[in-house]
mmCIF file of C-alpha atoms and ligand atoms in Angstrom:
data_model
loop_
_atom_site.group_PDB
_atom_site.id
_atom_site.type_symbol
_atom_site.label_atom_id
_atom_site.label_comp_id
_atom_site.label_asym_id
_atom_site.label_seq_id
_atom_site.Cartn_x
_atom_site.Cartn_y
_atom_site.Cartn_z
ATOM 1 C CA MET A 12 0.039 0.026 0.041
ATOM 2 C CA LYS A 13 1.287 3.606 -1.055
ATOM 3 C CA ILE A 14 0.082 6.350 0.903
ATOM 4 C CA ILE A 15 0.349 9.974 -0.738
ATOM 5 C CA ARG A 16 -0.465 12.713 1.483
ATOM 6 C CA ALA A 17 -1.794 15.896 0.169
ATOM 7 C CA THR A 18 -2.500 19.285 1.756
ATOM 8 C CA ASP A 19 -6.371 19.567 0.427
ATOM 9 C CA TYR A 20 -9.150 18.635 -1.356
ATOM 10 C CA LYS A 21 -7.564 20.470 -4.428
ATOM 11 C CA ASP A 22 -4.146 19.026 -4.226
ATOM 12 C CA MET A 23 -5.953 15.281 -3.504
ATOM 13 C CA SER A 24 -7.814 15.785 -6.390
ATOM 14 C CA ARG A 25 -4.750 16.695 -8.281
ATOM 15 C CA LYS A 26 -2.436 14.160 -7.258
ATOM 16 C CA ALA A 27 -4.998 11.467 -8.042
ATOM 17 C CA ALA A 28 -5.796 12.958 -11.635
ATOM 18 C CA ASN A 29 -1.906 12.479 -12.348
ATOM 19 C CA ILE A 30 -2.136 8.867 -11.154
ATOM 20 C CA ILE A 31 -5.042 8.402 -13.502
ATOM 21 C CA SER A 32 -3.459 10.639 -16.150
ATOM 22 C CA ALA A 33 -0.433 8.624 -16.171
ATOM 23 C CA GLN A 34 -2.523 5.475 -16.764
ATOM 24 C CA VAL A 35 -4.096 7.052 -19.903
ATOM 25 C CA ILE A 36 -0.944 8.067 -21.329
ATOM 26 C CA MET A 37 1.152 5.004 -20.535
ATOM 27 C CA LYS A 38 -1.892 2.711 -21.983
ATOM 28 C CA PRO A 39 -4.299 4.853 -24.024
ATOM 29 C CA ASN A 40 -6.627 1.747 -24.641
ATOM 30 C CA CYS A 41 -6.791 1.163 -20.843
ATOM 31 C CA VAL A 42 -9.871 0.150 -18.926
ATOM 32 C CA LEU A 43 -10.535 2.798 -16.092
ATOM 33 C CA GLY A 44 -13.037 1.862 -13.464
ATOM 34 C CA LEU A 45 -14.575 4.741 -12.531
ATOM 35 C CA ALA A 46 -16.280 5.970 -9.158
ATOM 36 C CA THR A 47 -19.370 8.565 -8.233
ATOM 37 C CA GLY A 48 -19.963 10.308 -4.981
ATOM 38 C CA SER A 49 -18.658 13.631 -4.403
ATOM 39 C CA THR A 50 -14.902 12.694 -3.473
ATOM 40 C CA PRO A 51 -14.149 12.123 -7.363
ATOM 41 C CA VAL A 52 -15.503 15.222 -8.420
ATOM 42 C CA GLY A 53 -12.517 16.951 -8.297
ATOM 43 C CA ILE A 54 -10.457 14.605 -10.149
ATOM 44 C CA TYR A 55 -12.824 14.655 -12.894
ATOM 45 C CA GLU A 56 -12.551 18.628 -13.098
ATOM 46 C CA GLN A 57 -8.973 18.397 -13.167
ATOM 47 C CA LEU A 58 -8.478 15.619 -16.121
ATOM 48 C CA ILE A 59 -11.166 17.793 -17.878
ATOM 49 C CA ASP A 60 -8.787 20.783 -17.681
ATOM 50 C CA TRP A 61 -6.015 18.810 -18.917
ATOM 51 C CA TYR A 62 -7.885 17.362 -21.690
ATOM 52 C CA ASN A 63 -9.177 21.143 -22.643
ATOM 53 C CA LYS A 64 -5.385 21.634 -22.780
ATOM 54 C CA GLY A 65 -4.658 19.048 -25.488
ATOM 55 C CA ASP A 66 -2.562 16.921 -22.814
ATOM 56 C CA LEU A 67 -4.711 13.986 -22.643
ATOM 57 C CA ASP A 68 -6.568 11.722 -25.156
ATOM 58 C CA PHE A 69 -9.534 9.284 -23.852
ATOM 59 C CA SER A 70 -10.681 8.640 -27.543
ATOM 60 C CA GLU A 71 -9.402 4.873 -26.672
ATOM 61 C CA VAL A 72 -10.341 4.428 -22.937
ATOM 62 C CA THR A 73 -12.857 2.028 -22.305
ATOM 63 C CA SER A 74 -14.503 2.799 -18.683
ATOM 64 C CA VAL A 75 -16.419 0.510 -16.218
ATOM 65 C CA ASN A 76 -18.158 1.959 -13.403
ATOM 66 C CA LEU A 77 -18.731 0.774 -9.968
ATOM 67 C CA ASP A 78 -22.434 0.519 -9.511
ATOM 68 C CA GLU A 79 -25.748 1.847 -10.591
ATOM 69 C CA TYR A 80 -29.169 2.280 -8.474
ATOM 70 C CA ARG A 81 -31.451 -0.745 -9.439
ATOM 71 C CA GLY A 82 -34.713 0.611 -11.007
ATOM 72 C CA LEU A 83 -33.472 4.006 -12.187
ATOM 73 C CA ARG A 84 -33.015 4.973 -15.648
ATOM 74 C CA ARG A 85 -30.028 6.476 -17.535
ATOM 75 C CA GLU A 86 -31.707 9.991 -18.030
ATOM 76 C CA ASP A 87 -32.812 9.954 -14.489
ATOM 77 C CA PRO A 88 -31.365 12.998 -12.847
ATOM 78 C CA GLN A 89 -30.083 10.632 -9.856
ATOM 79 C CA SER A 90 -28.637 7.721 -11.797
ATOM 80 C CA TYR A 91 -24.947 7.233 -11.735
ATOM 81 C CA TRP A 92 -25.304 7.214 -15.708
ATOM 82 C CA HIS A 93 -26.355 10.607 -15.240
ATOM 83 C CA PHE A 94 -23.495 11.799 -12.563
ATOM 84 C CA MET A 95 -20.998 10.405 -15.052
ATOM 85 C CA HIS A 96 -21.987 12.302 -18.064
ATOM 86 C CA GLU A 97 -22.862 15.389 -16.284
ATOM 87 C CA HIS A 98 -19.171 15.581 -14.432
ATOM 88 C CA PHE A 99 -17.023 14.059 -16.942
ATOM 89 C CA PHE A 100 -18.018 12.054 -19.990
ATOM 90 C CA ASP A 101 -19.707 14.873 -21.586
ATOM 91 C CA HIS A 102 -16.768 17.141 -21.462
ATOM 92 C CA ILE A 103 -13.940 14.923 -23.083
ATOM 93 C CA ASN A 104 -13.515 12.635 -25.863
ATOM 94 C CA ILE A 105 -14.263 9.426 -24.709
ATOM 95 C CA ASP A 106 -16.138 6.984 -27.044
ATOM 96 C CA PRO A 107 -19.970 6.507 -26.101
ATOM 97 C CA ASP A 108 -19.819 3.159 -26.956
ATOM 98 C CA ARG A 109 -17.050 2.297 -24.586
ATOM 99 C CA ILE A 110 -18.664 3.628 -21.578
ATOM 100 C CA ASN A 111 -19.992 0.621 -19.097
ATOM 101 C CA LEU A 112 -22.521 1.026 -16.404
ATOM 102 C CA PRO A 113 -24.806 -1.593 -14.800
ATOM 103 C CA ASP A 114 -28.249 -1.303 -16.562
ATOM 104 C CA GLY A 115 -30.388 0.135 -13.666
ATOM 105 C CA THR A 116 -33.432 -0.507 -15.979
ATOM 106 C CA ASN A 117 -32.629 -4.155 -16.264
ATOM 107 C CA LEU A 118 -34.747 -5.615 -13.152
ATOM 108 C CA ASP A 119 -33.859 -9.405 -13.705
ATOM 109 C CA ALA A 120 -30.633 -8.996 -11.167
ATOM 110 C CA GLU A 121 -29.233 -12.449 -12.064
ATOM 111 C CA GLU A 122 -28.806 -11.719 -15.875
ATOM 112 C CA GLU A 123 -27.830 -8.064 -15.452
ATOM 113 C CA CYS A 124 -24.873 -8.950 -13.109
ATOM 114 C CA ARG A 125 -23.908 -11.674 -15.523
ATOM 115 C CA ARG A 126 -24.017 -9.328 -18.516
ATOM 116 C CA TYR A 127 -21.890 -7.037 -16.382
ATOM 117 C CA ASP A 128 -19.070 -9.401 -15.313
ATOM 118 C CA ASP A 129 -19.091 -10.594 -18.738
ATOM 119 C CA ILE A 130 -18.480 -6.871 -20.087
ATOM 120 C CA ILE A 131 -15.488 -6.581 -17.600
ATOM 121 C CA HIS A 132 -14.158 -9.651 -18.934
ATOM 122 C CA ALA A 133 -14.492 -9.021 -22.454
ATOM 123 C CA VAL A 134 -12.524 -5.913 -22.345
ATOM 124 C CA GLY A 135 -9.533 -7.663 -20.441
ATOM 125 C CA GLY A 136 -10.190 -6.538 -16.938
ATOM 126 C CA VAL A 137 -9.682 -3.010 -15.060
ATOM 127 C CA ASP A 138 -6.294 -1.555 -15.272
ATOM 128 C CA LEU A 139 -6.903 1.097 -12.859
ATOM 129 C CA GLN A 140 -9.715 1.337 -10.531
ATOM 130 C CA LEU A 141 -10.885 4.490 -8.800
ATOM 131 C CA LEU A 142 -12.596 4.171 -5.337
ATOM 132 C CA GLY A 143 -14.132 6.855 -2.698
ATOM 133 C CA ILE A 144 -14.796 5.031 0.804
ATOM 134 C CA GLY A 145 -18.104 5.267 2.794
ATOM 135 C CA HIS A 146 -18.176 6.131 6.399
ATOM 136 C CA ASP A 147 -18.348 2.671 7.186
ATOM 137 C CA GLY A 148 -15.773 1.436 4.715
ATOM 138 C CA HIS A 149 -18.346 0.402 1.933
ATOM 139 C CA ILE A 150 -16.521 0.329 -1.619
ATOM 140 C CA GLY A 151 -19.119 0.824 -4.530
ATOM 141 C CA PHE A 152 -22.109 -0.340 -2.705
ATOM 142 C CA ASN A 153 -20.511 -3.243 -1.034
ATOM 143 C CA GLU A 154 -21.766 -2.558 2.135
ATOM 144 C CA PRO A 155 -20.208 -4.093 5.743
ATOM 145 C CA GLY A 156 -20.392 -7.837 5.906
ATOM 146 C CA ALA A 157 -20.644 -8.034 1.864
ATOM 147 C CA ALA A 158 -18.220 -11.131 0.982
ATOM 148 C CA PHE A 159 -15.169 -10.749 -0.343
ATOM 149 C CA GLU A 160 -15.618 -13.302 -2.926
ATOM 150 C CA LEU A 161 -18.543 -11.627 -5.198
ATOM 151 C CA GLY A 162 -18.635 -10.524 -8.459
ATOM 152 C CA THR A 163 -21.026 -7.919 -9.765
ATOM 153 C CA HIS A 164 -23.868 -8.502 -7.733
ATOM 154 C CA CYS A 165 -27.704 -6.822 -6.652
ATOM 155 C CA VAL A 166 -27.682 -5.148 -2.979
ATOM 156 C CA ASP A 167 -30.180 -3.940 -0.840
ATOM 157 C CA LEU A 168 -29.028 -0.598 0.415
ATOM 158 C CA LYS A 169 -28.373 0.000 4.519
ATOM 159 C CA PRO A 170 -30.577 2.461 6.130
ATOM 160 C CA GLU A 171 -27.023 4.726 6.963
ATOM 161 C CA THR A 172 -26.429 4.461 3.123
ATOM 162 C CA ILE A 173 -30.157 5.465 2.073
ATOM 163 C CA GLU A 174 -29.813 8.491 4.972
ATOM 164 C CA ALA A 175 -26.388 9.342 3.569
ATOM 165 C CA ASN A 176 -27.666 9.766 -0.062
ATOM 166 C CA LYS A 177 -30.882 11.214 0.448
ATOM 167 C CA ARG A 178 -29.225 14.557 0.057
ATOM 168 C CA PHE A 179 -29.086 13.743 -3.721
ATOM 169 C CA PHE A 180 -32.923 13.157 -3.769
ATOM 170 C CA ASP A 181 -34.283 16.239 -2.353
ATOM 171 C CA GLY A 182 -33.299 15.053 0.965
ATOM 172 C CA ASN A 183 -36.072 12.665 0.851
ATOM 173 C CA GLU A 184 -35.165 9.171 1.410
ATOM 174 C CA ASP A 185 -38.253 7.786 0.045
ATOM 175 C CA LEU A 186 -37.190 8.621 -3.307
ATOM 176 C CA VAL A 187 -33.662 6.878 -2.885
ATOM 177 C CA PRO A 188 -33.994 3.184 -4.547
ATOM 178 C CA LYS A 189 -33.625 0.559 -2.035
ATOM 179 C CA GLN A 190 -31.167 -1.540 -4.236
ATOM 180 C CA ALA A 191 -28.308 -1.329 -6.451
ATOM 181 C CA TYR A 192 -26.331 -3.309 -8.899
ATOM 182 C CA THR A 193 -22.538 -3.166 -7.731
ATOM 183 C CA MET A 194 -19.364 -4.701 -8.736
ATOM 184 C CA GLY A 195 -18.413 -6.961 -6.043
ATOM 185 C CA ILE A 196 -14.995 -7.020 -4.240
ATOM 186 C CA LYS A 197 -13.678 -9.705 -6.069
ATOM 187 C CA THR A 198 -14.135 -7.569 -9.129
ATOM 188 C CA ILE A 199 -12.542 -4.693 -7.368
ATOM 189 C CA MET A 200 -9.555 -6.753 -6.109
ATOM 190 C CA GLN A 201 -8.982 -7.942 -9.737
ATOM 191 C CA ALA A 202 -8.229 -4.803 -10.745
ATOM 192 C CA ARG A 203 -4.632 -4.522 -11.561
ATOM 193 C CA LYS A 204 -4.351 -0.945 -9.721
ATOM 194 C CA VAL A 205 -6.508 0.702 -7.090
ATOM 195 C CA LEU A 206 -6.633 4.054 -6.143
ATOM 196 C CA LEU A 207 -8.700 5.455 -3.148
ATOM 197 C CA VAL A 208 -9.265 8.797 -2.330
ATOM 198 C CA ALA A 209 -10.873 10.218 0.823
ATOM 199 C CA ASN A 210 -11.032 13.826 2.168
ATOM 200 C CA GLY A 211 -12.036 15.881 5.363
ATOM 201 C CA LYS A 212 -12.080 15.092 8.839
ATOM 202 C CA ASP A 213 -14.738 13.168 8.866
ATOM 203 C CA LYS A 214 -13.076 10.427 7.016
ATOM 204 C CA ALA A 215 -10.177 9.868 9.469
ATOM 205 C CA PRO A 216 -11.748 7.437 11.505
ATOM 206 C CA ILE A 217 -12.456 5.093 8.752
ATOM 207 C CA VAL A 218 -9.667 5.727 6.675
ATOM 208 C CA LYS A 219 -7.686 4.736 10.250
ATOM 209 C CA GLN A 220 -9.587 1.706 10.965
ATOM 210 C CA ALA A 221 -9.595 0.322 7.096
ATOM 211 C CA PHE A 222 -6.266 0.766 6.355
ATOM 212 C CA PHE A 223 -4.314 0.255 9.858
ATOM 213 C CA GLY A 224 -6.515 -1.953 11.251
ATOM 214 C CA PRO A 225 -7.670 -5.768 10.819
ATOM 215 C CA VAL A 226 -8.538 -7.239 7.294
ATOM 216 C CA THR A 227 -12.419 -7.685 7.785
ATOM 217 C CA PRO A 228 -15.498 -8.159 5.848
ATOM 218 C CA GLU A 229 -16.863 -5.718 8.448
ATOM 219 C CA VAL A 230 -14.757 -3.055 6.980
ATOM 220 C CA PRO A 231 -15.174 -3.910 3.003
ATOM 221 C CA ALA A 232 -12.174 -1.456 2.492
ATOM 222 C CA SER A 233 -9.913 -3.122 4.535
ATOM 223 C CA ILE A 234 -9.303 -5.894 1.699
ATOM 224 C CA LEU A 235 -7.461 -3.147 0.134
ATOM 225 C CA GLN A 236 -4.439 -3.717 2.338
ATOM 226 C CA MET A 237 -4.202 -7.057 0.740
ATOM 227 C CA HIS A 238 -4.090 -5.537 -3.229
ATOM 228 C CA PRO A 239 -0.671 -6.064 -4.719
ATOM 229 C CA ASP A 240 -0.874 -2.078 -6.333
ATOM 230 C CA PHE A 241 -3.293 0.112 -4.006
ATOM 231 C CA THR A 242 -2.833 3.809 -3.802
ATOM 232 C CA LEU A 243 -4.201 5.730 -0.993
ATOM 233 C CA VAL A 244 -4.669 9.283 -1.737
ATOM 234 C CA CYS A 245 -6.014 11.497 1.327
ATOM 235 C CA ASP A 246 -5.636 15.142 2.339
ATOM 236 C CA ALA A 247 -4.101 16.042 5.768
ATOM 237 C CA ASP A 248 -7.986 16.086 7.120
ATOM 238 C CA ALA A 249 -8.552 12.306 6.353
ATOM 239 C CA LEU A 250 -5.093 11.520 7.632
ATOM 240 C CA SER A 251 -5.248 13.371 11.068
ATOM 241 C CA LEU A 252 -5.550 10.217 13.272
ATOM 242 C CA LEU A 253 -2.489 8.633 11.814
HETATM 243 P P1 PGA B 11 -18.286 10.442 -1.174
HETATM 244 O O1 PGA B 11 -18.733 8.962 -1.009
HETATM 245 O O2 PGA B 11 -17.132 10.839 -2.150
HETATM 246 O O3 PGA B 11 -19.588 11.356 -1.274
HETATM 247 O O4 PGA B 11 -18.238 10.639 0.283
HETATM 248 C C1 PGA B 11 -17.907 7.833 -1.103
HETATM 249 C C2 PGA B 11 -18.407 6.665 -0.818
HETATM 250 O O5 PGA B 11 -19.781 6.297 -0.541
HETATM 251 O O6 PGA B 11 -18.356 5.778 -1.769
#
């Protein structure tokens, strides 16, 4: 595990964007595993800036996103498909045919999860997986207690996650979907490189627990300690308990 200390959110975003940028430059047809949430937004902004300056070319890149709410259409403003287009894909030259997310409208969970795992397999696996971390240690929608050996699967969201995400649904938890399709821990661990970003004092306890505590399914991100090429980029606040 490599730990990169950043001063603040902007610095964290730039350092993480540098790692993604290096991946795209070294392997223009790479597969990027991408994440939603508030933490990666600054990374996407930085990558867009470098793209606009002519420093990055995403035309051969394939993306596979971590997760999607089950039941939401792509056009829904709360879908992760929408989030990724708004914050990243609409601003770069990625080929729309190479953008992959689980399809929330396919309610046949078994079929959809198989389809998504087949895509990841067909594109040759993930070269670099970007992750955020939830306050309970979740990565993607792999909540505490998630089995380490799962590929893409359908999860029931925990009440805490619904509570944390209702800010995106006009604060109304009734509007938050109750299930999601997510890459599993096995899928994430099979990525050649993993990059996790965290910022803010509120993330300090979970950063300490996940990366300096025992490896346990109760803290899903803790398994990343075992990944052969795992980089953690945090601002000073997120590292303040270490
Ligand atoms: P956040 O979410 O980036 O909005 O803090 C992280 C996560 O839940 O994975």
